[in-house]
JSON list of C-alpha atoms in Angstrom, two decimals:
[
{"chain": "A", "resi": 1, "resn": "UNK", "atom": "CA", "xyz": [44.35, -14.08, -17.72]},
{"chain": "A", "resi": 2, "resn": "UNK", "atom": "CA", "xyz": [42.84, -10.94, -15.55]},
{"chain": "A", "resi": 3, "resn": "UNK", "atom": "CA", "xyz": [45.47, -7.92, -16.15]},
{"chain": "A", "resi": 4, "resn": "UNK", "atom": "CA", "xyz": [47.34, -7.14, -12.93]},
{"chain": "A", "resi": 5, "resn": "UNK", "atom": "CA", "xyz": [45.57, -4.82, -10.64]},
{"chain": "A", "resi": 6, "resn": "UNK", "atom": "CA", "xyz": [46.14, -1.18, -10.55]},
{"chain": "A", "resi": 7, "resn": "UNK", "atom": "CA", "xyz": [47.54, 0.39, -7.17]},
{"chain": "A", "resi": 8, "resn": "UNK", "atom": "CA", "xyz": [44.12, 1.55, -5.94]},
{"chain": "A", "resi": 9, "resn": "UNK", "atom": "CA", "xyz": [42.51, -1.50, -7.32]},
{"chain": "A", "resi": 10, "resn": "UNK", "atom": "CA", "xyz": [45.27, -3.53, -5.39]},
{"chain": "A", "resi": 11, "resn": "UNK", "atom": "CA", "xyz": [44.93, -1.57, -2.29]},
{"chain": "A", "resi": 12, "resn": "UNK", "atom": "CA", "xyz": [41.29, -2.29, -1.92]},
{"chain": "A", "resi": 13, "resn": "UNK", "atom": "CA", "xyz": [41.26, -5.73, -2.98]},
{"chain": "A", "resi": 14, "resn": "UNK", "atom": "CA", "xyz": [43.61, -6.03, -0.60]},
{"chain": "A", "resi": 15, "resn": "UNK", "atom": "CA", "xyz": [41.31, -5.24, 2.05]},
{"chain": "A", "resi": 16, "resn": "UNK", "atom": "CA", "xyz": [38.68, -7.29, 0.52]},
{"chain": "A", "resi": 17, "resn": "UNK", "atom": "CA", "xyz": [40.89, -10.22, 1.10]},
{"chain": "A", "resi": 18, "resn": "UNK", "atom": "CA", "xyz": [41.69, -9.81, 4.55]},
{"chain": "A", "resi": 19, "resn": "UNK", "atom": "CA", "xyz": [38.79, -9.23, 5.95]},
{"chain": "A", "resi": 20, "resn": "UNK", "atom": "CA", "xyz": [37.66, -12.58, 4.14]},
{"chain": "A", "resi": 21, "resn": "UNK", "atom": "CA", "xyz": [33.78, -11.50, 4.30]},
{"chain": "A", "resi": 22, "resn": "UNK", "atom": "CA", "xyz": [31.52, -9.26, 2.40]},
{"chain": "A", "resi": 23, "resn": "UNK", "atom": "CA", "xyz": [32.24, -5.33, 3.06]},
{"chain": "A", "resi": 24, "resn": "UNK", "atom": "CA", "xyz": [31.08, -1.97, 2.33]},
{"chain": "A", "resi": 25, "resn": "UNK", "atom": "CA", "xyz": [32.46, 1.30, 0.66]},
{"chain": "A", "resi": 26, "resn": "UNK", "atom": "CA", "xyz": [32.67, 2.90, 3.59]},
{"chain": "A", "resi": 27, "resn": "UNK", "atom": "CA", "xyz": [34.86, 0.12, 5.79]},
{"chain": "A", "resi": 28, "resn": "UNK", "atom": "CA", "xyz": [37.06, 0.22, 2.65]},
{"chain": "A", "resi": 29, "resn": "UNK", "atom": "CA", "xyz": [37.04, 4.22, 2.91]},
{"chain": "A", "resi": 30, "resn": "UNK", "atom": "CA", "xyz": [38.08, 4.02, 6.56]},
{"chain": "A", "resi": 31, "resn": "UNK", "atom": "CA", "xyz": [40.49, 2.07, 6.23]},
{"chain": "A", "resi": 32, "resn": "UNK", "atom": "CA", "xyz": [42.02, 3.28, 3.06]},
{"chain": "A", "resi": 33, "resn": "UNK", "atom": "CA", "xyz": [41.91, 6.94, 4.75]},
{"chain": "A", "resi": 34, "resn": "UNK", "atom": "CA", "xyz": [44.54, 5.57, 7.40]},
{"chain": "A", "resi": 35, "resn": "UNK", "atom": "CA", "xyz": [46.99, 5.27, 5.01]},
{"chain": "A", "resi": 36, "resn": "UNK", "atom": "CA", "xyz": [46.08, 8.18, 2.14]},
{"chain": "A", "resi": 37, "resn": "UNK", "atom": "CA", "xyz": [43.48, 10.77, 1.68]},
{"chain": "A", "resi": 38, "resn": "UNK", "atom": "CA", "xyz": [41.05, 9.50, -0.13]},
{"chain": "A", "resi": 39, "resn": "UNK", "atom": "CA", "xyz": [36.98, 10.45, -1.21]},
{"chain": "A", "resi": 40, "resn": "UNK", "atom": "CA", "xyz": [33.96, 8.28, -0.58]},
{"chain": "A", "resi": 41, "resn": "UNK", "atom": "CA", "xyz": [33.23, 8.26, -4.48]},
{"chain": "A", "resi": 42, "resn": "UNK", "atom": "CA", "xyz": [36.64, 7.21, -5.33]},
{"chain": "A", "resi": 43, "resn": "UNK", "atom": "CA", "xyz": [36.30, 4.21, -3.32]},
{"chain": "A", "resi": 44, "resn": "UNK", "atom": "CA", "xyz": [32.62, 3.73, -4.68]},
{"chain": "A", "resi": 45, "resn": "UNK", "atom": "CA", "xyz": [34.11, 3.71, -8.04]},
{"chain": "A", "resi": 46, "resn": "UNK", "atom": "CA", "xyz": [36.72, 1.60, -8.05]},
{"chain": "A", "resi": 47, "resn": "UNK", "atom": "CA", "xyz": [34.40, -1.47, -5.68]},
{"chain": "A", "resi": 48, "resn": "UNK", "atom": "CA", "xyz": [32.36, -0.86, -9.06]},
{"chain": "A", "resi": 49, "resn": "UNK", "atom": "CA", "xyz": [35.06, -1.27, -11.09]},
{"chain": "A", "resi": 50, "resn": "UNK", "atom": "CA", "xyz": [36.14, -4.43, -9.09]},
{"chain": "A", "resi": 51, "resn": "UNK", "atom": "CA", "xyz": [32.88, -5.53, -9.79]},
{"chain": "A", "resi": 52, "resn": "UNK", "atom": "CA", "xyz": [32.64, -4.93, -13.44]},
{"chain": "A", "resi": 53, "resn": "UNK", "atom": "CA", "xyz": [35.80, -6.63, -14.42]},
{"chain": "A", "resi": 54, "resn": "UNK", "atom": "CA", "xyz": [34.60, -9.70, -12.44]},
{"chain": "A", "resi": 55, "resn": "UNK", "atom": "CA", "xyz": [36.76, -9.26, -8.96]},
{"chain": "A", "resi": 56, "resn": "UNK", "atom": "CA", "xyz": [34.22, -9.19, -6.61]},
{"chain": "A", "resi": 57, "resn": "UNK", "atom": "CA", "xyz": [30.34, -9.62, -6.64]},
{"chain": "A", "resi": 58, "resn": "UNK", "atom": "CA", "xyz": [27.75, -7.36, -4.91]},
{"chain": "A", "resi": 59, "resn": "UNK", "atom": "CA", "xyz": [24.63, -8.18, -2.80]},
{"chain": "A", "resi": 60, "resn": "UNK", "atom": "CA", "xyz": [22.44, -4.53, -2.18]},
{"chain": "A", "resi": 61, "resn": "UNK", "atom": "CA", "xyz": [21.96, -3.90, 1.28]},
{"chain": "A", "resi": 62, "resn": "UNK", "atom": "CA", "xyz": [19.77, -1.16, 1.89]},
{"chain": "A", "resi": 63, "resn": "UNK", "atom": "CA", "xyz": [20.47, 1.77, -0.55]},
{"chain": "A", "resi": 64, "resn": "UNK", "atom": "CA", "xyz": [24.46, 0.28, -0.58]},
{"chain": "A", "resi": 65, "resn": "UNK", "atom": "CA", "xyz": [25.86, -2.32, -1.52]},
{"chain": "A", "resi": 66, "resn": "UNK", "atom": "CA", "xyz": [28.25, -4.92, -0.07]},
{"chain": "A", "resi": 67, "resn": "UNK", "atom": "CA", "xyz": [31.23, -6.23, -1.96]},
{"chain": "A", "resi": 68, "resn": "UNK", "atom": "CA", "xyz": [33.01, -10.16, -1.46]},
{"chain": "A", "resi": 69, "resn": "UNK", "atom": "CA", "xyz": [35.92, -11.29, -3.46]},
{"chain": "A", "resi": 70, "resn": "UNK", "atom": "CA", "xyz": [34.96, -13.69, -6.73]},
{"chain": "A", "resi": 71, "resn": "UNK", "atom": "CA", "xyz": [38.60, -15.43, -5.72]},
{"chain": "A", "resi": 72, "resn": "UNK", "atom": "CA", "xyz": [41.71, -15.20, -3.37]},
{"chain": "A", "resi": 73, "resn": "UNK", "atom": "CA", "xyz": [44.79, -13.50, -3.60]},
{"chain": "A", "resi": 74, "resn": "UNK", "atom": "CA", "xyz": [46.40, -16.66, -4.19]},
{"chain": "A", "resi": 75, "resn": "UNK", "atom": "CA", "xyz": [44.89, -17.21, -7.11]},
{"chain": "A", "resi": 76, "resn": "UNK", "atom": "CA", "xyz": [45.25, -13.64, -8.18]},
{"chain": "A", "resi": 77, "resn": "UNK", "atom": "CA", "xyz": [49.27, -14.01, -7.40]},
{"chain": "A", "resi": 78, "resn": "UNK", "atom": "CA", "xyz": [49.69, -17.76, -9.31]},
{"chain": "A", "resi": 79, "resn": "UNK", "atom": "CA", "xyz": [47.57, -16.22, -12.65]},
{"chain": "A", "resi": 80, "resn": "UNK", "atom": "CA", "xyz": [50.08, -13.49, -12.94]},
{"chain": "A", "resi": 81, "resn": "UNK", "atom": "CA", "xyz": [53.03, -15.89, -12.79]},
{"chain": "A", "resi": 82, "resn": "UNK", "atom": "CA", "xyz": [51.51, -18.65, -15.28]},
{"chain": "A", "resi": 83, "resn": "UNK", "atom": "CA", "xyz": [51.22, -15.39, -17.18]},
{"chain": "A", "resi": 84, "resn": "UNK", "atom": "CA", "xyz": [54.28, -14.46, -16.56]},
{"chain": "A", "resi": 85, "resn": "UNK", "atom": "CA", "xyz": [55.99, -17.55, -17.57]},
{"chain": "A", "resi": 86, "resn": "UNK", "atom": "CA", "xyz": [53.61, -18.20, -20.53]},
{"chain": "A", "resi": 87, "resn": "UNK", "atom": "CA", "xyz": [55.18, -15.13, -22.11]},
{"chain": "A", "resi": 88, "resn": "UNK", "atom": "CA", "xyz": [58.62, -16.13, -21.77]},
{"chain": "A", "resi": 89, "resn": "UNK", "atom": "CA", "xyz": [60.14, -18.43, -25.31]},
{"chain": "A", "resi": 90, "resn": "UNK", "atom": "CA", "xyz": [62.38, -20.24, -22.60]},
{"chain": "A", "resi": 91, "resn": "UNK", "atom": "CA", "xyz": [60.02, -21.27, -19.88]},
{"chain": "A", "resi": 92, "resn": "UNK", "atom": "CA", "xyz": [63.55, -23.51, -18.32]},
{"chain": "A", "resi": 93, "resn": "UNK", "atom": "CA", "xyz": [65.18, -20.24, -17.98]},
{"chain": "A", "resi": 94, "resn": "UNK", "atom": "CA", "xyz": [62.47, -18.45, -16.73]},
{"chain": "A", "resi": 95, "resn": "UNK", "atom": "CA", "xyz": [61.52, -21.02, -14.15]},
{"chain": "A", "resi": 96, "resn": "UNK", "atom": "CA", "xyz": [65.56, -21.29, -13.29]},
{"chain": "A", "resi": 97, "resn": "UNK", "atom": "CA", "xyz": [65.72, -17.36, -12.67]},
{"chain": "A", "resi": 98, "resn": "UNK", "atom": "CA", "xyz": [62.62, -16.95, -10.87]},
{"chain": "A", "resi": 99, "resn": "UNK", "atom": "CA", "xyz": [63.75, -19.83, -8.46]},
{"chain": "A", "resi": 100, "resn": "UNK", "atom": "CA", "xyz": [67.15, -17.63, -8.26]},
{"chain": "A", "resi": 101, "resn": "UNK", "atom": "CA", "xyz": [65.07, -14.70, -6.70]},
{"chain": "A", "resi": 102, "resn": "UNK", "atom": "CA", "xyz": [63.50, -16.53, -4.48]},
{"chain": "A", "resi": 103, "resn": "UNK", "atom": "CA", "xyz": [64.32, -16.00, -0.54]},
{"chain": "A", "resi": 104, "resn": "UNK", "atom": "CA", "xyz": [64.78, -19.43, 1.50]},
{"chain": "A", "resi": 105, "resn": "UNK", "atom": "CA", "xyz": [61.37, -18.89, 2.88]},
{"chain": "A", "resi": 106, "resn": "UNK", "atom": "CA", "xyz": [59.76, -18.38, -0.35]},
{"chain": "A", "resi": 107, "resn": "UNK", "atom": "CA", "xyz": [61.65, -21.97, -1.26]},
{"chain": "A", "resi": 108, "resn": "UNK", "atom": "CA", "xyz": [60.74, -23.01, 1.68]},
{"chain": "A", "resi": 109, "resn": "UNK", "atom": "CA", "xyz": [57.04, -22.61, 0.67]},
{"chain": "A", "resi": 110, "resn": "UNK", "atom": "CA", "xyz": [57.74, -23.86, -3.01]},
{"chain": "A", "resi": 111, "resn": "UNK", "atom": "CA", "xyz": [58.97, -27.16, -1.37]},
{"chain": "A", "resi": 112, "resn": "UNK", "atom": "CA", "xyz": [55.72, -27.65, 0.67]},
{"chain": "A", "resi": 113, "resn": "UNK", "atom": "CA", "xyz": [53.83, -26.78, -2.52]},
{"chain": "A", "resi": 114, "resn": "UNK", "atom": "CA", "xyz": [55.67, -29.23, -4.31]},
{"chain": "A", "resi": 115, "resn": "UNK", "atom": "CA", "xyz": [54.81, -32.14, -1.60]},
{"chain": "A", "resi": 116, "resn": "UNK", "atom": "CA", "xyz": [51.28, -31.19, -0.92]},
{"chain": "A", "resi": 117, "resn": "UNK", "atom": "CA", "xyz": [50.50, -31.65, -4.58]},
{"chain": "A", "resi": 118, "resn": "UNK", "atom": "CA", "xyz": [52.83, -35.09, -4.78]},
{"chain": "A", "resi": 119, "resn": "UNK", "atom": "CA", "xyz": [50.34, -36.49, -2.25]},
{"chain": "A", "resi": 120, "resn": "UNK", "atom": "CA", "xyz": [50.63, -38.50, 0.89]},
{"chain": "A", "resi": 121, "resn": "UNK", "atom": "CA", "xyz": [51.91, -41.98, -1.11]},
{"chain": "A", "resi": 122, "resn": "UNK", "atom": "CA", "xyz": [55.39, -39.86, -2.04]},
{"chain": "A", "resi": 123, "resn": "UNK", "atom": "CA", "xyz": [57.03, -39.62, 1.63]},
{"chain": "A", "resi": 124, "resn": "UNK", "atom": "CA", "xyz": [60.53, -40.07, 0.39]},
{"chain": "A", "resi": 125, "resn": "UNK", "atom": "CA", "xyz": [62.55, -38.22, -1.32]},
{"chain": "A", "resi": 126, "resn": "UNK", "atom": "CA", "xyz": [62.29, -39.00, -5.27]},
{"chain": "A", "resi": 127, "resn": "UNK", "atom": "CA", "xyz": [66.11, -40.27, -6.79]},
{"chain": "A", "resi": 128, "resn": "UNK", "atom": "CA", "xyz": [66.96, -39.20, -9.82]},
{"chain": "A", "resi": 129, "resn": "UNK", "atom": "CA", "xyz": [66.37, -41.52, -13.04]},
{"chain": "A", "resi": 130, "resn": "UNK", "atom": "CA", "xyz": [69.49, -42.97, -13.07]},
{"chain": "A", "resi": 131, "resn": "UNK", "atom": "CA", "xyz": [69.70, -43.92, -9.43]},
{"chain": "A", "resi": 132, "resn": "UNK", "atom": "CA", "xyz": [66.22, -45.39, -9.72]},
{"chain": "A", "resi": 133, "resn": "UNK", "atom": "CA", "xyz": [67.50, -47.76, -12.73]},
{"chain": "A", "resi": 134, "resn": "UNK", "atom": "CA", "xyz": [70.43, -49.25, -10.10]},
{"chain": "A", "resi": 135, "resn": "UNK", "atom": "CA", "xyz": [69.56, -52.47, -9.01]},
{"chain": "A", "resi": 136, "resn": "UNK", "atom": "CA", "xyz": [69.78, -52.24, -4.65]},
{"chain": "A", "resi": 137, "resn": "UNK", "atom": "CA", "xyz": [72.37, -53.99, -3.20]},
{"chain": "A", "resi": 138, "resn": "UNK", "atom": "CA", "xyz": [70.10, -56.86, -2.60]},
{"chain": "A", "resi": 139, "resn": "UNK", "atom": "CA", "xyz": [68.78, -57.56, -6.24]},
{"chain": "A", "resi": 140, "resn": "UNK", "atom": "CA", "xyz": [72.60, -57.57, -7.23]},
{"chain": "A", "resi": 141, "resn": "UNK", "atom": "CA", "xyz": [73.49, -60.22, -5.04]},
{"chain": "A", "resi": 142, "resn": "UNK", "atom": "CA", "xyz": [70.28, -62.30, -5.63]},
{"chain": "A", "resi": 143, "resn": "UNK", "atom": "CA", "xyz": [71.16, -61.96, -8.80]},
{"chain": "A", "resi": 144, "resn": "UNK", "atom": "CA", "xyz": [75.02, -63.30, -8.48]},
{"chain": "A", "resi": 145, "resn": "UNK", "atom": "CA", "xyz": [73.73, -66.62, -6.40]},
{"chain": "A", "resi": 146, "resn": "UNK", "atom": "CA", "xyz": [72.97, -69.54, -8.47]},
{"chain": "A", "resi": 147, "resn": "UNK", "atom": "CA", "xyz": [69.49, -71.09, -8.34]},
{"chain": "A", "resi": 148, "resn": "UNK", "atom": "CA", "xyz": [69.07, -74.59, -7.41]},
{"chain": "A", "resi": 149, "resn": "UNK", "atom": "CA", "xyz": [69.50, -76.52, -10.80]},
{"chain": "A", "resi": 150, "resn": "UNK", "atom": "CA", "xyz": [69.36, -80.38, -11.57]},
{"chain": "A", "resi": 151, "resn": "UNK", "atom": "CA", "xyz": [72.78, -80.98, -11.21]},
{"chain": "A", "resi": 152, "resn": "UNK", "atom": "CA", "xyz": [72.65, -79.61, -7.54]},
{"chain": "A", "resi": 153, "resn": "UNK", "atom": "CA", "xyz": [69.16, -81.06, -6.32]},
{"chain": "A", "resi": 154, "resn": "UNK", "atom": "CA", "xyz": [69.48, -84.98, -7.13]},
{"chain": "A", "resi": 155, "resn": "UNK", "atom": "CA", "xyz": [65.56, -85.07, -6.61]},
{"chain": "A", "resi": 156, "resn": "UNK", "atom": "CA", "xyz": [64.56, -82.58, -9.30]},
{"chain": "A", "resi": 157, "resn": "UNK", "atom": "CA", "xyz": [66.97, -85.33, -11.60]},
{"chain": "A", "resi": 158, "resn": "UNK", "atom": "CA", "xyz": [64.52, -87.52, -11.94]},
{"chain": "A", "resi": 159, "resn": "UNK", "atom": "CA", "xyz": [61.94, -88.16, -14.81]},
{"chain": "A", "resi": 160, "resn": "UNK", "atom": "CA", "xyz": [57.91, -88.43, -13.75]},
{"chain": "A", "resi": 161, "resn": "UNK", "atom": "CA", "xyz": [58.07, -91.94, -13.33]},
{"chain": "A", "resi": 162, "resn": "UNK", "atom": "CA", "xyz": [60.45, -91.51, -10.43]},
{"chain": "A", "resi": 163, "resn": "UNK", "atom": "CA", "xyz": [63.82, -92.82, -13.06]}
]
């Protein structure tokens, strides 16, 4: 599991992952100076950084180079919290508190997660064990009605020879 980003490092990764395509020092510099003051080798530094520690990769353009993102943010977020959890000795609890954190759009999103990776063939809503093991009311009463026997059906009464 990568260690979590520093600020800096998470501030221009950030970047790096918006803009979704391969960018330079200086659009990261730009942008970063917006917010903070901030020098060209700083920015040069930590891209390198990035680079070394296997965030991004580099392809040299010119005398510079320009830097892409080795994996989303998404991924970046879900390895901290299998981290996360894989450090707790109650991964229940864990799990139970994190969910009690969460905001309704954030288990809002859990819930889609939950049915994208459940797959198209799980539409309805699954029922607990127990409500699963219930015969429906059908298969109770099927159950309840006598089949035809040979004392009912005459015909069936009869030996092979037609006796």
């Amino acid at each position: 599991m990568p260690r979590p980003l520093g600020e800096l490092e998470d501030a221009v990764m950030t970047r790096v992952w918006k803009w979704n395509r391969p960018v330079t020092v200086r659009e990261v510099l730009e942008d970063l100076q917006q917010e903070r003051s901030i020098a060209y080798t700083t920015v040069m530094t930590v891209l390198d950084n990035l680079h070394q520690k296997g965030w991004v990769r580099r392809e040299a353009e010119g005398r510079a180079y320009r830097y892409e993102a080795v994996s989303t943010r998404a991924a970046y977020a879900a390895a901290l919290m299998n981290d996360a959890w894989q450090q707790s000795d109650n991964a229940a609890a864990a799990l139970v508190a994190f969910f009690g954190m969460m905001s309704e759009e954030q288990r809002q999103a859990l819930d889609d997660a939950v049915r994208i990776i459940q797959g198209p063939e799980t539409t309805e809503p699954r029922q607990p064990e127990a409500a699963r093991a219930q015969p429906t009311q059908r298969e109770a009463s099927e159950a309840r009605e006598p089949e035809a026997s040979e004392e009912q059906n005459p015909d069936s009464a009869r030996d092979a020879d037609g006796r």
